[in-house]
Amino acid sequence: MKRTLVFIGIILFILSGCQSNQINQVSEPPANTKQNNIPEYVQSPDDIVDMHGDITNLDSFFTFIENVNQGMKDKIRVVTYTTEGDPMLHELDYNGEVIQSTTDTRRDKFGSGSISTATCKSIDIKEKDRRTDYDLTGCDKPNRDNTILVIWK
């Protein structure tokens, strides 16, 4: 009887060693479910580009703010680059009364990858010790990041 129990124990030990310890990993979604139809970003000479605090075309940005303050129609595109180098587009279209804000983060590999829109009333300028923040205010979607640009001093 003792030999039978030892034999069964050895068989169970051997069988348990044959089990796979491999963890099932979630594979990449099939290529047809990814957003493959996102157009590649091509920089326009009119774009206001914020590359990690190095900002180009600030004159266009300040002209836009002046036009909003004077009730004159205008539109701009602000492009902010992520740490990884992905462009996030923010289009602002002022029709003389309200600002239509469209944020496109689909090219951000680590972000939400979406397009969001909001209608806003004005631009708030917040002067701080080391920077100036430009934020949209009076927006119909308050739970969204309404930062347009941050200029470091």
mmCIF file of C-alpha atoms in Angstrom:
data_model
loop_
_atom_site.group_PDB
_atom_site.id
_atom_site.type_symbol
_atom_site.label_atom_id
_atom_site.label_comp_id
_atom_site.label_asym_id
_atom_site.label_seq_id
_atom_site.Cartn_x
_atom_site.Cartn_y
_atom_site.Cartn_z
ATOM 1 C CA MET A 1 0.000 0.000 0.000
ATOM 2 C CA LYS A 2 2.849 2.329 0.866
ATOM 3 C CA ARG A 3 4.457 1.695 -2.531
ATOM 4 C CA THR A 4 1.190 2.484 -4.297
ATOM 5 C CA LEU A 5 0.869 5.841 -2.514
ATOM 6 C CA VAL A 6 4.492 6.714 -3.328
ATOM 7 C CA PHE A 7 3.912 5.701 -6.961
ATOM 8 C CA ILE A 8 0.734 7.844 -7.184
ATOM 9 C CA GLY A 9 2.595 10.762 -5.542
ATOM 10 C CA ILE A 10 5.431 10.504 -8.080
ATOM 11 C CA ILE A 11 2.966 10.364 -11.001
ATOM 12 C CA LEU A 12 1.111 13.436 -9.680
ATOM 13 C CA PHE A 13 4.418 15.257 -9.212
ATOM 14 C CA ILE A 14 5.453 14.476 -12.792
ATOM 15 C CA LEU A 15 2.068 15.482 -14.203
ATOM 16 C CA SER A 16 2.074 18.778 -12.319
ATOM 17 C CA GLY A 17 5.486 19.550 -13.825
ATOM 18 C CA CYS A 18 4.013 19.153 -17.312
ATOM 19 C CA GLN A 19 1.588 22.042 -16.900
ATOM 20 C CA SER A 20 2.335 25.254 -18.736
ATOM 21 C CA ASN A 21 3.252 28.235 -16.571
ATOM 22 C CA GLN A 22 2.840 30.586 -19.518
ATOM 23 C CA ILE A 23 0.559 33.554 -18.857
ATOM 24 C CA ASN A 24 -1.918 34.306 -21.589
ATOM 25 C CA GLN A 25 -1.235 37.812 -22.813
ATOM 26 C CA VAL A 26 -3.641 40.040 -24.631
ATOM 27 C CA SER A 27 -2.421 40.400 -28.172
ATOM 28 C CA GLU A 28 -2.574 43.516 -30.313
ATOM 29 C CA PRO A 29 -6.005 44.201 -31.718
ATOM 30 C CA PRO A 30 -6.351 43.254 -35.371
ATOM 31 C CA ALA A 31 -5.099 45.937 -37.717
ATOM 32 C CA ASN A 32 -8.579 46.605 -39.055
ATOM 33 C CA THR A 33 -9.835 47.752 -35.616
ATOM 34 C CA LYS A 34 -7.147 50.400 -35.128
ATOM 35 C CA GLN A 35 -7.582 53.961 -36.300
ATOM 36 C CA ASN A 36 -5.666 53.616 -39.551
ATOM 37 C CA ASN A 37 -7.427 56.452 -41.313
ATOM 38 C CA ILE A 38 -5.928 59.290 -39.243
ATOM 39 C CA PRO A 39 -4.354 61.751 -41.658
ATOM 40 C CA GLU A 40 -0.694 62.463 -41.094
ATOM 41 C CA TYR A 41 -0.070 65.882 -39.587
ATOM 42 C CA VAL A 42 1.568 68.247 -42.061
ATOM 43 C CA GLN A 43 2.732 71.481 -40.483
ATOM 44 C CA SER A 44 1.379 74.660 -42.012
ATOM 45 C CA PRO A 45 3.486 77.838 -42.017
ATOM 46 C CA ASP A 46 0.595 79.476 -40.105
ATOM 47 C CA ASP A 47 0.548 76.916 -37.269
ATOM 48 C CA ILE A 48 1.460 78.072 -33.789
ATOM 49 C CA VAL A 49 3.789 75.283 -32.682
ATOM 50 C CA ASP A 50 4.695 74.577 -29.054
ATOM 51 C CA MET A 51 7.639 72.171 -29.037
ATOM 52 C CA HIS A 52 8.246 71.670 -25.305
ATOM 53 C CA GLY A 53 8.105 75.399 -24.526
ATOM 54 C CA ASP A 54 9.831 76.576 -27.721
ATOM 55 C CA ILE A 55 6.936 78.354 -29.454
ATOM 56 C CA THR A 56 6.871 79.555 -33.067
ATOM 57 C CA ASN A 57 4.399 82.009 -34.660
ATOM 58 C CA LEU A 58 3.515 83.753 -31.405
ATOM 59 C CA ASP A 59 2.634 86.864 -33.422
ATOM 60 C CA SER A 60 -0.251 84.947 -35.025
ATOM 61 C CA PHE A 61 -1.446 83.869 -31.593
ATOM 62 C CA PHE A 62 -1.421 87.412 -30.210
ATOM 63 C CA THR A 63 -3.178 88.680 -33.356
ATOM 64 C CA PHE A 64 -5.904 86.074 -32.785
ATOM 65 C CA ILE A 65 -6.384 87.272 -29.192
ATOM 66 C CA GLU A 66 -6.602 90.901 -30.405
ATOM 67 C CA ASN A 67 -9.172 89.910 -33.036
ATOM 68 C CA VAL A 68 -11.278 88.076 -30.442
ATOM 69 C CA ASN A 69 -11.154 91.126 -28.159
ATOM 70 C CA GLN A 70 -12.257 93.366 -31.060
ATOM 71 C CA GLY A 71 -14.996 90.991 -32.282
ATOM 72 C CA MET A 72 -13.243 90.244 -35.592
ATOM 73 C CA LYS A 73 -13.485 86.771 -37.157
ATOM 74 C CA ASP A 74 -10.276 84.750 -37.097
ATOM 75 C CA LYS A 75 -8.994 81.211 -36.786
ATOM 76 C CA ILE A 76 -5.748 79.565 -35.727
ATOM 77 C CA ARG A 77 -4.291 76.124 -35.127
ATOM 78 C CA VAL A 78 -2.093 75.507 -32.090
ATOM 79 C CA VAL A 79 0.051 72.362 -32.258
ATOM 80 C CA THR A 80 1.498 71.060 -29.002
ATOM 81 C CA TYR A 81 3.973 68.188 -29.018
ATOM 82 C CA THR A 82 3.962 65.496 -26.344
ATOM 83 C CA THR A 83 7.126 64.349 -24.584
ATOM 84 C CA GLU A 84 7.270 61.450 -27.065
ATOM 85 C CA GLY A 85 7.028 63.852 -30.024
ATOM 86 C CA ASP A 86 3.391 63.278 -31.021
ATOM 87 C CA PRO A 87 1.459 66.325 -32.303
ATOM 88 C CA MET A 88 -1.826 67.319 -30.650
ATOM 89 C CA LEU A 89 -3.883 69.783 -32.683
ATOM 90 C CA HIS A 90 -6.081 72.519 -31.232
ATOM 91 C CA GLU A 91 -8.092 74.518 -33.752
ATOM 92 C CA LEU A 92 -9.765 77.739 -32.645
ATOM 93 C CA ASP A 93 -12.349 79.356 -34.915
ATOM 94 C CA TYR A 94 -13.821 82.677 -33.770
ATOM 95 C CA ASN A 95 -16.958 83.711 -35.670
ATOM 96 C CA GLY A 96 -17.259 87.172 -34.121
ATOM 97 C CA GLU A 97 -19.325 85.934 -31.172
ATOM 98 C CA VAL A 98 -18.039 82.587 -29.867
ATOM 99 C CA ILE A 99 -14.914 80.469 -30.193
ATOM 100 C CA GLN A 100 -15.358 76.973 -31.614
ATOM 101 C CA SER A 101 -12.579 74.851 -30.072
ATOM 102 C CA THR A 102 -11.631 71.499 -31.613
ATOM 103 C CA THR A 103 -8.938 69.380 -29.974
ATOM 104 C CA ASP A 104 -7.541 66.393 -31.899
ATOM 105 C CA THR A 105 -5.383 64.007 -29.849
ATOM 106 C CA ARG A 106 -5.640 61.017 -32.215
ATOM 107 C CA ARG A 107 -1.918 61.128 -33.048
ATOM 108 C CA ASP A 108 -0.906 60.910 -29.361
ATOM 109 C CA LYS A 109 0.112 57.264 -28.943
ATOM 110 C CA PHE A 110 -0.312 57.399 -25.158
ATOM 111 C CA GLY A 111 -3.370 59.673 -24.951
ATOM 112 C CA SER A 112 -7.105 59.336 -25.337
ATOM 113 C CA GLY A 113 -6.896 59.506 -29.124
ATOM 114 C CA SER A 114 -10.070 61.472 -29.721
ATOM 115 C CA ILE A 115 -11.525 64.641 -31.181
ATOM 116 C CA SER A 116 -13.432 66.899 -28.801
ATOM 117 C CA THR A 117 -15.225 70.140 -29.503
ATOM 118 C CA ALA A 118 -16.539 72.926 -27.310
ATOM 119 C CA THR A 119 -18.039 76.350 -27.795
ATOM 120 C CA CYS A 120 -16.447 79.017 -25.600
ATOM 121 C CA LYS A 121 -17.062 82.703 -24.962
ATOM 122 C CA SER A 122 -13.623 84.173 -24.330
ATOM 123 C CA ILE A 123 -9.938 83.708 -23.536
ATOM 124 C CA ASP A 124 -8.658 84.182 -19.993
ATOM 125 C CA ILE A 125 -5.047 85.329 -19.556
ATOM 126 C CA LYS A 126 -3.496 84.353 -16.223
ATOM 127 C CA GLU A 127 -0.197 86.053 -15.420
ATOM 128 C CA LYS A 128 1.890 84.034 -12.971
ATOM 129 C CA ASP A 129 5.431 84.463 -11.647
ATOM 130 C CA ARG A 130 7.102 82.167 -14.147
ATOM 131 C CA ARG A 131 4.516 81.744 -16.889
ATOM 132 C CA THR A 132 1.411 83.089 -18.590
ATOM 133 C CA ASP A 133 -1.543 80.750 -19.164
ATOM 134 C CA TYR A 134 -4.066 81.262 -21.960
ATOM 135 C CA ASP A 135 -7.305 79.378 -21.276
ATOM 136 C CA LEU A 136 -10.719 79.267 -22.895
ATOM 137 C CA THR A 137 -13.561 80.354 -20.593
ATOM 138 C CA GLY A 138 -17.334 80.168 -20.658
ATOM 139 C CA CYS A 139 -17.241 76.814 -22.436
ATOM 140 C CA ASP A 140 -20.247 74.537 -22.821
ATOM 141 C CA LYS A 141 -18.093 71.555 -21.757
ATOM 142 C CA PRO A 142 -16.427 72.553 -18.474
ATOM 143 C CA ASN A 143 -14.838 69.148 -17.710
ATOM 144 C CA ARG A 144 -12.325 69.405 -20.514
ATOM 145 C CA ASP A 145 -8.821 70.840 -20.617
ATOM 146 C CA ASN A 146 -9.381 74.350 -21.966
ATOM 147 C CA THR A 147 -5.720 75.362 -21.997
ATOM 148 C CA ILE A 148 -4.697 76.916 -25.289
ATOM 149 C CA LEU A 149 -1.082 77.769 -24.578
ATOM 150 C CA VAL A 150 1.378 78.247 -21.712
ATOM 151 C CA ILE A 151 4.206 80.708 -22.280
ATOM 152 C CA TRP A 152 7.125 80.395 -19.881
ATOM 153 C CA LYS A 153 8.998 83.559 -18.931
#
